[in-house]
Amino acid sequence: QTDGYRLSDVSVGNSWNASSNSYVGWNWLGANGTASNSDGDLDSTVSANTTAGFSIVSYNSGSSASSNQTVGHGLGVVPKMIIAKNREATGVWCVYHADVGNTKRLVLNTTAAEATNAVWGDTTPTSSVFTQRITTSNDIDIIAYCFAEVEGYSKFGTYTGNGDADGRFVFTGFRPAWVMTKRTDSAKDWIILDNKRDVDNVAQARLFPNLSDAESTAQSPMDILSNGFKLRVSDSNYDASGGTWIYMSFAEMPFKYANAR
């Protein structure tokens, strides 16, 4: 709907609307509609919000397999993170992150560390297109979610752990409302924290995109601050000495309107 979304009365496996269950939802607005995009080798249908640095891109792999194909994303700036999925078959969610690079991928639905993979065509996205390595001629429909940095609203980066309960401070330039992290040099969970389930520090209510587990509050890993976030636990999932993590973070509103916490 124009001002939100409506839940179905039916909830398969208690997934979204079962009586007395607690749920959380995170929403990014594309455009109020879609547009055809022919910037790349493959035509795409795009819903792009350039102000928020977010676009939803739907495209078909085509019937002629080719090593690399470009796809228009509609952002007008270079995306820092892309999450893509084959819509017609069981398979992985492929993740591009600028700090991991174009010769490797992460997988959103597993714990796998970064691994060399040609899915991004060994090519860095541009302000108009990203590259996919297409190896099939089966006309596969693909969906991609593209994110670009917007000063004071979104930040995508990396940090190195220090192995200390007085952990790393990561500067974002705004008060994060939502943070997702993933250790890239080791097989560890993806972790999401937000300021709706944890209204005070230390933030500890964690969900894991690669798991079907219920929310965990067994640790207190992070302070959400007015200009970034600070790790508060020495643990191999969050802040092990010498470990490498990527993150994506979003403000609830631009920095000039944000309040400290």
PDB file of C-alpha atoms in Angstrom:
ATOM      1  CA  GLN A   1       0.000   0.000   0.000  1.00  0.00           C
ATOM      2  CA  THR A   2       1.085   3.632  -0.319  1.00  0.00           C
ATOM      3  CA  ASP A   3       1.616   4.062   3.428  1.00  0.00           C
ATOM      4  CA  GLY A   4       2.684   0.579   4.541  1.00  0.00           C
ATOM      5  CA  TYR A   5       1.763  -3.055   3.996  1.00  0.00           C
ATOM      6  CA  ARG A   6      -1.035  -5.399   5.042  1.00  0.00           C
ATOM      7  CA  LEU A   7      -0.416  -8.846   6.495  1.00  0.00           C
ATOM      8  CA  SER A   8      -2.301 -11.885   5.268  1.00  0.00           C
ATOM      9  CA  ASP A   9      -4.541 -13.708   7.710  1.00  0.00           C
ATOM     10  CA  VAL A  10      -2.654 -16.890   6.929  1.00  0.00           C
ATOM     11  CA  SER A  11       0.829 -17.396   8.390  1.00  0.00           C
ATOM     12  CA  VAL A  12       2.710 -20.400   7.034  1.00  0.00           C
ATOM     13  CA  GLY A  13       4.840 -21.804   9.824  1.00  0.00           C
ATOM     14  CA  ASN A  14       4.017 -18.787  12.043  1.00  0.00           C
ATOM     15  CA  SER A  15       6.180 -16.707   9.720  1.00  0.00           C
ATOM     16  CA  TRP A  16       4.391 -13.353   9.769  1.00  0.00           C
ATOM     17  CA  ASN A  17       1.015 -13.089  11.533  1.00  0.00           C
ATOM     18  CA  ALA A  18       0.467 -15.845  14.070  1.00  0.00           C
ATOM     19  CA  SER A  19      -1.542 -14.932  17.159  1.00  0.00           C
ATOM     20  CA  SER A  20       0.531 -13.631  20.118  1.00  0.00           C
ATOM     21  CA  ASN A  21       3.875 -13.904  18.318  1.00  0.00           C
ATOM     22  CA  SER A  22       6.317 -10.975  18.175  1.00  0.00           C
ATOM     23  CA  TYR A  23       7.662  -9.759  14.818  1.00  0.00           C
ATOM     24  CA  VAL A  24      10.009  -7.115  13.484  1.00  0.00           C
ATOM     25  CA  GLY A  25       9.996  -5.589   9.997  1.00  0.00           C
ATOM     26  CA  TRP A  26      12.535  -3.375   8.221  1.00  0.00           C
ATOM     27  CA  ASN A  27      11.460  -1.474   5.128  1.00  0.00           C
ATOM     28  CA  TRP A  28      13.244   0.390   2.335  1.00  0.00           C
ATOM     29  CA  LEU A  29      11.239   2.459  -0.110  1.00  0.00           C
ATOM     30  CA  GLY A  30      12.084   2.306  -3.796  1.00  0.00           C
ATOM     31  CA  ALA A  31      10.087   4.507  -6.145  1.00  0.00           C
ATOM     32  CA  ASN A  32       6.301   4.576  -6.103  1.00  0.00           C
ATOM     33  CA  GLY A  33       6.338   2.510  -9.264  1.00  0.00           C
ATOM     34  CA  THR A  34       8.819   0.992 -11.675  1.00  0.00           C
ATOM     35  CA  ALA A  35      10.650   2.090 -14.813  1.00  0.00           C
ATOM     36  CA  SER A  36      12.289   0.251 -17.683  1.00  0.00           C
ATOM     37  CA  ASN A  37      16.071   0.553 -17.751  1.00  0.00           C
ATOM     38  CA  SER A  38      18.218  -0.207 -20.799  1.00  0.00           C
ATOM     39  CA  ASP A  39      21.585   1.052 -19.488  1.00  0.00           C
ATOM     40  CA  GLY A  40      23.043  -2.463 -19.444  1.00  0.00           C
ATOM     41  CA  ASP A  41      23.370  -5.429 -21.762  1.00  0.00           C
ATOM     42  CA  LEU A  42      20.264  -6.879 -20.096  1.00  0.00           C
ATOM     43  CA  ASP A  43      17.129  -4.756 -19.851  1.00  0.00           C
ATOM     44  CA  SER A  44      15.855  -4.351 -16.310  1.00  0.00           C
ATOM     45  CA  THR A  45      12.794  -3.100 -14.472  1.00  0.00           C
ATOM     46  CA  VAL A  46      13.839  -0.748 -11.700  1.00  0.00           C
ATOM     47  CA  SER A  47      12.231   0.875  -8.689  1.00  0.00           C
ATOM     48  CA  ALA A  48      14.864   3.393  -7.594  1.00  0.00           C
ATOM     49  CA  ASN A  49      14.925   5.896  -4.749  1.00  0.00           C
ATOM     50  CA  THR A  50      18.030   7.951  -5.506  1.00  0.00           C
ATOM     51  CA  THR A  51      17.544  10.141  -2.416  1.00  0.00           C
ATOM     52  CA  ALA A  52      17.762   7.096  -0.139  1.00  0.00           C
ATOM     53  CA  GLY A  53      20.346   5.269  -2.288  1.00  0.00           C
ATOM     54  CA  PHE A  54      18.221   2.175  -2.817  1.00  0.00           C
ATOM     55  CA  SER A  55      16.891   0.358  -5.857  1.00  0.00           C
ATOM     56  CA  ILE A  56      15.079  -2.888  -6.609  1.00  0.00           C
ATOM     57  CA  VAL A  57      16.173  -4.384  -9.922  1.00  0.00           C
ATOM     58  CA  SER A  58      14.367  -7.199 -11.738  1.00  0.00           C
ATOM     59  CA  TYR A  59      15.886  -8.730 -14.875  1.00  0.00           C
ATOM     60  CA  ASN A  60      16.135 -11.870 -16.958  1.00  0.00           C
ATOM     61  CA  SER A  61      19.406 -13.643 -17.736  1.00  0.00           C
ATOM     62  CA  GLY A  62      18.389 -14.114 -21.377  1.00  0.00           C
ATOM     63  CA  SER A  63      18.568 -17.166 -23.588  1.00  0.00           C
ATOM     64  CA  SER A  64      22.184 -16.761 -24.736  1.00  0.00           C
ATOM     65  CA  ALA A  65      24.744 -17.465 -22.045  1.00  0.00           C
ATOM     66  CA  SER A  66      27.630 -15.013 -22.036  1.00  0.00           C
ATOM     67  CA  SER A  67      30.544 -14.567 -19.650  1.00  0.00           C
ATOM     68  CA  ASN A  68      29.611 -11.075 -18.420  1.00  0.00           C
ATOM     69  CA  GLN A  69      26.405  -9.053 -18.751  1.00  0.00           C
ATOM     70  CA  THR A  70      25.732  -5.591 -17.358  1.00  0.00           C
ATOM     71  CA  VAL A  71      22.457  -4.590 -15.694  1.00  0.00           C
ATOM     72  CA  GLY A  72      21.155  -1.057 -15.107  1.00  0.00           C
ATOM     73  CA  HIS A  73      20.455  -0.263 -11.440  1.00  0.00           C
ATOM     74  CA  GLY A  74      19.008   3.257 -11.661  1.00  0.00           C
ATOM     75  CA  LEU A  75      20.859   4.798  -8.700  1.00  0.00           C
ATOM     76  CA  GLY A  76      22.966   7.323 -10.589  1.00  0.00           C
ATOM     77  CA  VAL A  77      25.870   6.625  -8.202  1.00  0.00           C
ATOM     78  CA  VAL A  78      28.036   3.565  -7.562  1.00  0.00           C
ATOM     79  CA  PRO A  79      26.358   0.998  -5.278  1.00  0.00           C
ATOM     80  CA  LYS A  80      28.331  -0.156  -2.263  1.00  0.00           C
ATOM     81  CA  MET A  81      26.332  -3.318  -1.685  1.00  0.00           C
ATOM     82  CA  ILE A  82      24.196  -5.596  -3.860  1.00  0.00           C
ATOM     83  CA  ILE A  83      22.137  -8.621  -2.813  1.00  0.00           C
ATOM     84  CA  ALA A  84      20.927 -10.804  -5.706  1.00  0.00           C
ATOM     85  CA  LYS A  85      18.871 -14.006  -5.966  1.00  0.00           C
ATOM     86  CA  ASN A  86      17.672 -16.346  -8.711  1.00  0.00           C
ATOM     87  CA  ARG A  87      13.883 -16.178  -8.392  1.00  0.00           C
ATOM     88  CA  GLU A  88      13.174 -19.479 -10.150  1.00  0.00           C
ATOM     89  CA  ALA A  89      15.187 -21.988  -8.156  1.00  0.00           C
ATOM     90  CA  THR A  90      16.460 -22.861  -4.723  1.00  0.00           C
ATOM     91  CA  GLY A  91      19.876 -21.295  -4.304  1.00  0.00           C
ATOM     92  CA  VAL A  92      22.032 -18.800  -2.477  1.00  0.00           C
ATOM     93  CA  TRP A  93      21.625 -15.073  -1.962  1.00  0.00           C
ATOM     94  CA  CYS A  94      24.794 -13.594  -3.478  1.00  0.00           C
ATOM     95  CA  VAL A  95      26.200 -10.500  -1.778  1.00  0.00           C
ATOM     96  CA  TYR A  96      28.555  -7.888  -3.232  1.00  0.00           C
ATOM     97  CA  HIS A  97      30.199  -5.481  -0.792  1.00  0.00           C
ATOM     98  CA  ALA A  98      32.637  -2.830  -1.966  1.00  0.00           C
ATOM     99  CA  ASP A  99      35.146  -3.697   0.775  1.00  0.00           C
ATOM    100  CA  VAL A 100      35.141  -7.379  -0.196  1.00  0.00           C
ATOM    101  CA  GLY A 101      35.662  -6.520  -3.862  1.00  0.00           C
ATOM    102  CA  ASN A 102      34.465  -7.694  -7.249  1.00  0.00           C
ATOM    103  CA  THR A 103      36.341 -11.023  -7.375  1.00  0.00           C
ATOM    104  CA  LYS A 104      34.638 -12.490  -4.302  1.00  0.00           C
ATOM    105  CA  ARG A 105      31.178 -12.946  -2.889  1.00  0.00           C
ATOM    106  CA  LEU A 106      29.458 -13.438   0.422  1.00  0.00           C
ATOM    107  CA  VAL A 107      26.300 -15.537   0.832  1.00  0.00           C
ATOM    108  CA  LEU A 108      23.474 -14.097   2.926  1.00  0.00           C
ATOM    109  CA  ASN A 109      21.845 -17.427   3.765  1.00  0.00           C
ATOM    110  CA  THR A 110      25.004 -19.192   5.028  1.00  0.00           C
ATOM    111  CA  THR A 111      27.848 -18.507   7.464  1.00  0.00           C
ATOM    112  CA  ALA A 112      30.471 -18.850   4.704  1.00  0.00           C
ATOM    113  CA  ALA A 113      33.494 -16.584   4.710  1.00  0.00           C
ATOM    114  CA  GLU A 114      34.212 -14.487   1.647  1.00  0.00           C
ATOM    115  CA  ALA A 115      35.249 -16.689  -1.254  1.00  0.00           C
ATOM    116  CA  THR A 116      36.595 -16.148  -4.745  1.00  0.00           C
ATOM    117  CA  ASN A 117      33.681 -16.248  -7.161  1.00  0.00           C
ATOM    118  CA  ALA A 118      33.080 -14.672 -10.569  1.00  0.00           C
ATOM    119  CA  VAL A 119      29.389 -13.886 -10.000  1.00  0.00           C
ATOM    120  CA  TRP A 120      30.146 -10.123 -10.189  1.00  0.00           C
ATOM    121  CA  GLY A 121      32.147 -10.544 -13.366  1.00  0.00           C
ATOM    122  CA  ASP A 122      35.356  -9.369 -11.628  1.00  0.00           C
ATOM    123  CA  THR A 123      34.051  -5.883 -12.407  1.00  0.00           C
ATOM    124  CA  THR A 124      33.257  -3.043 -10.009  1.00  0.00           C
ATOM    125  CA  PRO A 125      29.777  -1.514 -10.409  1.00  0.00           C
ATOM    126  CA  THR A 126      29.521   1.906 -12.035  1.00  0.00           C
ATOM    127  CA  SER A 127      27.076   4.740 -11.479  1.00  0.00           C
ATOM    128  CA  SER A 128      24.730   3.154 -14.021  1.00  0.00           C
ATOM    129  CA  VAL A 129      25.303  -0.629 -14.120  1.00  0.00           C
ATOM    130  CA  PHE A 130      26.556  -3.653 -12.225  1.00  0.00           C
ATOM    131  CA  THR A 131      27.957  -6.787 -13.833  1.00  0.00           C
ATOM    132  CA  GLN A 132      26.741 -10.379 -13.539  1.00  0.00           C
ATOM    133  CA  ARG A 133      28.530 -13.492 -14.784  1.00  0.00           C
ATOM    134  CA  ILE A 134      25.760 -15.272 -16.694  1.00  0.00           C
ATOM    135  CA  THR A 135      26.482 -18.949 -17.345  1.00  0.00           C
ATOM    136  CA  THR A 136      23.049 -20.245 -18.288  1.00  0.00           C
ATOM    137  CA  SER A 137      20.760 -19.957 -21.311  1.00  0.00           C
ATOM    138  CA  ASN A 138      17.613 -20.846 -19.362  1.00  0.00           C
ATOM    139  CA  ASP A 139      15.944 -17.405 -19.161  1.00  0.00           C
ATOM    140  CA  ILE A 140      16.272 -17.083 -15.407  1.00  0.00           C
ATOM    141  CA  ASP A 141      14.480 -14.254 -13.599  1.00  0.00           C
ATOM    142  CA  ILE A 142      16.733 -12.531 -11.060  1.00  0.00           C
ATOM    143  CA  ILE A 143      16.052  -9.926  -8.377  1.00  0.00           C
ATOM    144  CA  ALA A 144      18.718  -7.582  -6.996  1.00  0.00           C
ATOM    145  CA  TYR A 145      18.644  -5.051  -4.162  1.00  0.00           C
ATOM    146  CA  CYS A 146      21.209  -2.290  -4.633  1.00  0.00           C
ATOM    147  CA  PHE A 147      22.408   0.118  -1.949  1.00  0.00           C
ATOM    148  CA  ALA A 148      24.517   3.266  -2.261  1.00  0.00           C
ATOM    149  CA  GLU A 149      25.886   5.441   0.525  1.00  0.00           C
ATOM    150  CA  VAL A 150      23.988   8.608   1.399  1.00  0.00           C
ATOM    151  CA  GLU A 151      25.837  10.964   3.736  1.00  0.00           C
ATOM    152  CA  GLY A 152      24.123  11.153   7.103  1.00  0.00           C
ATOM    153  CA  TYR A 153      21.808   8.238   6.323  1.00  0.00           C
ATOM    154  CA  SER A 154      23.652   5.078   5.208  1.00  0.00           C
ATOM    155  CA  LYS A 155      27.167   3.693   5.530  1.00  0.00           C
ATOM    156  CA  PHE A 156      28.804   0.497   4.256  1.00  0.00           C
ATOM    157  CA  GLY A 157      32.282  -0.334   5.492  1.00  0.00           C
ATOM    158  CA  THR A 158      34.663  -2.666   7.252  1.00  0.00           C
ATOM    159  CA  TYR A 159      36.399  -2.922  10.608  1.00  0.00           C
ATOM    160  CA  THR A 160      39.106  -5.056  12.210  1.00  0.00           C
ATOM    161  CA  GLY A 161      38.430  -6.579  15.618  1.00  0.00           C
ATOM    162  CA  ASN A 162      40.611  -5.907  18.662  1.00  0.00           C
ATOM    163  CA  GLY A 163      39.567  -8.878  20.809  1.00  0.00           C
ATOM    164  CA  ASP A 164      38.622  -6.641  23.737  1.00  0.00           C
ATOM    165  CA  ALA A 165      35.341  -6.123  25.577  1.00  0.00           C
ATOM    166  CA  ASP A 166      36.127  -2.416  25.146  1.00  0.00           C
ATOM    167  CA  GLY A 167      35.818  -3.019  21.440  1.00  0.00           C
ATOM    168  CA  ARG A 168      36.146  -1.067  18.225  1.00  0.00           C
ATOM    169  CA  PHE A 169      34.221   2.124  17.626  1.00  0.00           C
ATOM    170  CA  VAL A 170      32.928   2.342  14.067  1.00  0.00           C
ATOM    171  CA  PHE A 171      32.161   5.855  12.834  1.00  0.00           C
ATOM    172  CA  THR A 172      29.150   6.169  10.554  1.00  0.00           C
ATOM    173  CA  GLY A 173      28.465   9.897  10.812  1.00  0.00           C
ATOM    174  CA  PHE A 174      24.921   9.346  12.126  1.00  0.00           C
ATOM    175  CA  ARG A 175      23.003   7.495  14.814  1.00  0.00           C
ATOM    176  CA  PRO A 176      22.303   4.034  13.362  1.00  0.00           C
ATOM    177  CA  ALA A 177      18.786   2.664  13.566  1.00  0.00           C
ATOM    178  CA  TRP A 178      19.784  -0.646  11.954  1.00  0.00           C
ATOM    179  CA  VAL A 179      23.135  -2.424  11.700  1.00  0.00           C
ATOM    180  CA  MET A 180      24.051  -5.699  10.002  1.00  0.00           C
ATOM    181  CA  THR A 181      27.537  -7.202  10.370  1.00  0.00           C
ATOM    182  CA  LYS A 182      29.310 -10.257   8.946  1.00  0.00           C
ATOM    183  CA  ARG A 183      32.778 -11.599   9.646  1.00  0.00           C
ATOM    184  CA  THR A 184      34.375 -12.097   6.247  1.00  0.00           C
ATOM    185  CA  ASP A 185      37.578 -14.019   7.060  1.00  0.00           C
ATOM    186  CA  SER A 186      35.809 -16.800   8.925  1.00  0.00           C
ATOM    187  CA  ALA A 187      32.545 -18.767   8.800  1.00  0.00           C
ATOM    188  CA  LYS A 188      30.324 -16.789  11.180  1.00  0.00           C
ATOM    189  CA  ASP A 189      26.695 -15.671  11.294  1.00  0.00           C
ATOM    190  CA  TRP A 190      25.254 -12.541   9.759  1.00  0.00           C
ATOM    191  CA  ILE A 191      23.919 -10.433  12.656  1.00  0.00           C
ATOM    192  CA  ILE A 192      21.230  -7.717  12.718  1.00  0.00           C
ATOM    193  CA  LEU A 193      20.587  -5.275  15.575  1.00  0.00           C
ATOM    194  CA  ASP A 194      18.236  -2.300  15.593  1.00  0.00           C
ATOM    195  CA  ASN A 195      16.905   0.482  17.812  1.00  0.00           C
ATOM    196  CA  LYS A 196      13.286  -0.716  17.881  1.00  0.00           C
ATOM    197  CA  ARG A 197      13.909  -3.976  19.695  1.00  0.00           C
ATOM    198  CA  ASP A 198      16.646  -2.348  21.821  1.00  0.00           C
ATOM    199  CA  VAL A 199      15.637   1.178  22.762  1.00  0.00           C
ATOM    200  CA  ASP A 200      18.540   1.538  25.242  1.00  0.00           C
ATOM    201  CA  ASN A 201      22.178   0.509  25.219  1.00  0.00           C
ATOM    202  CA  VAL A 202      23.681  -2.041  25.312  1.00  0.00           C
ATOM    203  CA  ALA A 203      21.929  -3.423  22.181  1.00  0.00           C
ATOM    204  CA  GLN A 204      21.592  -7.179  22.465  1.00  0.00           C
ATOM    205  CA  ALA A 205      18.494  -8.437  20.615  1.00  0.00           C
ATOM    206  CA  ARG A 206      20.038 -10.178  17.625  1.00  0.00           C
ATOM    207  CA  LEU A 207      18.571 -11.893  14.587  1.00  0.00           C
ATOM    208  CA  PHE A 208      20.543 -13.943  12.074  1.00  0.00           C
ATOM    209  CA  PRO A 209      19.609 -13.767   8.359  1.00  0.00           C
ATOM    210  CA  ASN A 210      21.313 -17.087   7.667  1.00  0.00           C
ATOM    211  CA  LEU A 211      19.324 -18.934  10.352  1.00  0.00           C
ATOM    212  CA  SER A 212      15.705 -19.611  11.235  1.00  0.00           C
ATOM    213  CA  ASP A 213      16.528 -19.171  14.941  1.00  0.00           C
ATOM    214  CA  ALA A 214      14.463 -17.045  17.285  1.00  0.00           C
ATOM    215  CA  GLU A 215      15.916 -13.772  18.506  1.00  0.00           C
ATOM    216  CA  SER A 216      18.869 -14.124  20.887  1.00  0.00           C
ATOM    217  CA  THR A 217      19.732 -11.877  23.841  1.00  0.00           C
ATOM    218  CA  ALA A 218      22.464 -14.079  25.296  1.00  0.00           C
ATOM    219  CA  GLN A 219      25.147 -11.409  24.758  1.00  0.00           C
ATOM    220  CA  SER A 220      25.347  -7.612  24.766  1.00  0.00           C
ATOM    221  CA  PRO A 221      27.477  -6.919  21.716  1.00  0.00           C
ATOM    222  CA  MET A 222      27.000  -3.273  20.762  1.00  0.00           C
ATOM    223  CA  ASP A 223      26.309   0.306  21.832  1.00  0.00           C
ATOM    224  CA  ILE A 224      24.373   2.324  19.260  1.00  0.00           C
ATOM    225  CA  LEU A 225      25.704   5.881  19.519  1.00  0.00           C
ATOM    226  CA  SER A 226      24.941   9.288  18.031  1.00  0.00           C
ATOM    227  CA  ASN A 227      27.663   8.952  15.378  1.00  0.00           C
ATOM    228  CA  GLY A 228      28.288   5.235  15.001  1.00  0.00           C
ATOM    229  CA  PHE A 229      28.417   2.001  16.972  1.00  0.00           C
ATOM    230  CA  LYS A 230      30.849   0.483  19.461  1.00  0.00           C
ATOM    231  CA  LEU A 231      31.483  -3.219  20.023  1.00  0.00           C
ATOM    232  CA  ARG A 232      31.095  -4.268  23.667  1.00  0.00           C
ATOM    233  CA  VAL A 233      31.988  -7.953  23.685  1.00  0.00           C
ATOM    234  CA  SER A 234      35.128  -9.941  22.909  1.00  0.00           C
ATOM    235  CA  ASP A 235      33.725 -12.709  20.759  1.00  0.00           C
ATOM    236  CA  SER A 236      34.634 -14.347  17.441  1.00  0.00           C
ATOM    237  CA  ASN A 237      31.242 -13.331  16.025  1.00  0.00           C
ATOM    238  CA  TYR A 238      31.778  -9.628  16.663  1.00  0.00           C
ATOM    239  CA  ASP A 239      35.260  -8.450  17.615  1.00  0.00           C
ATOM    240  CA  ALA A 240      37.954 -11.144  17.595  1.00  0.00           C
ATOM    241  CA  SER A 241      41.488  -9.766  17.458  1.00  0.00           C
ATOM    242  CA  GLY A 242      42.617  -9.391  13.846  1.00  0.00           C
ATOM    243  CA  GLY A 243      39.285 -10.564  12.416  1.00  0.00           C
ATOM    244  CA  THR A 244      37.671  -8.651   9.552  1.00  0.00           C
ATOM    245  CA  TRP A 245      34.018  -7.625   9.379  1.00  0.00           C
ATOM    246  CA  ILE A 246      31.868  -5.797   6.880  1.00  0.00           C
ATOM    247  CA  TYR A 247      28.802  -3.849   7.924  1.00  0.00           C
ATOM    248  CA  MET A 248      25.840  -2.002   6.486  1.00  0.00           C
ATOM    249  CA  SER A 249      24.074   0.601   8.604  1.00  0.00           C
ATOM    250  CA  PHE A 250      21.151   2.998   8.243  1.00  0.00           C
ATOM    251  CA  ALA A 251      19.898   5.978  10.193  1.00  0.00           C
ATOM    252  CA  GLU A 252      16.277   6.457  11.079  1.00  0.00           C
ATOM    253  CA  MET A 253      16.638   9.961   9.690  1.00  0.00           C
ATOM    254  CA  PRO A 254      19.534  12.150   8.456  1.00  0.00           C
ATOM    255  CA  PHE A 255      22.190  13.083  11.018  1.00  0.00           C
ATOM    256  CA  LYS A 256      21.112  16.712  11.499  1.00  0.00           C
ATOM    257  CA  TYR A 257      17.793  15.517  12.946  1.00  0.00           C
ATOM    258  CA  ALA A 258      19.145  12.646  15.052  1.00  0.00           C
ATOM    259  CA  ASN A 259      19.248  12.534  18.857  1.00  0.00           C
ATOM    260  CA  ALA A 260      21.957  10.971  21.017  1.00  0.00           C
ATOM    261  CA  ARG A 261      21.170   7.829  22.949  1.00  0.00           C
TER     262      ARG A 261
END
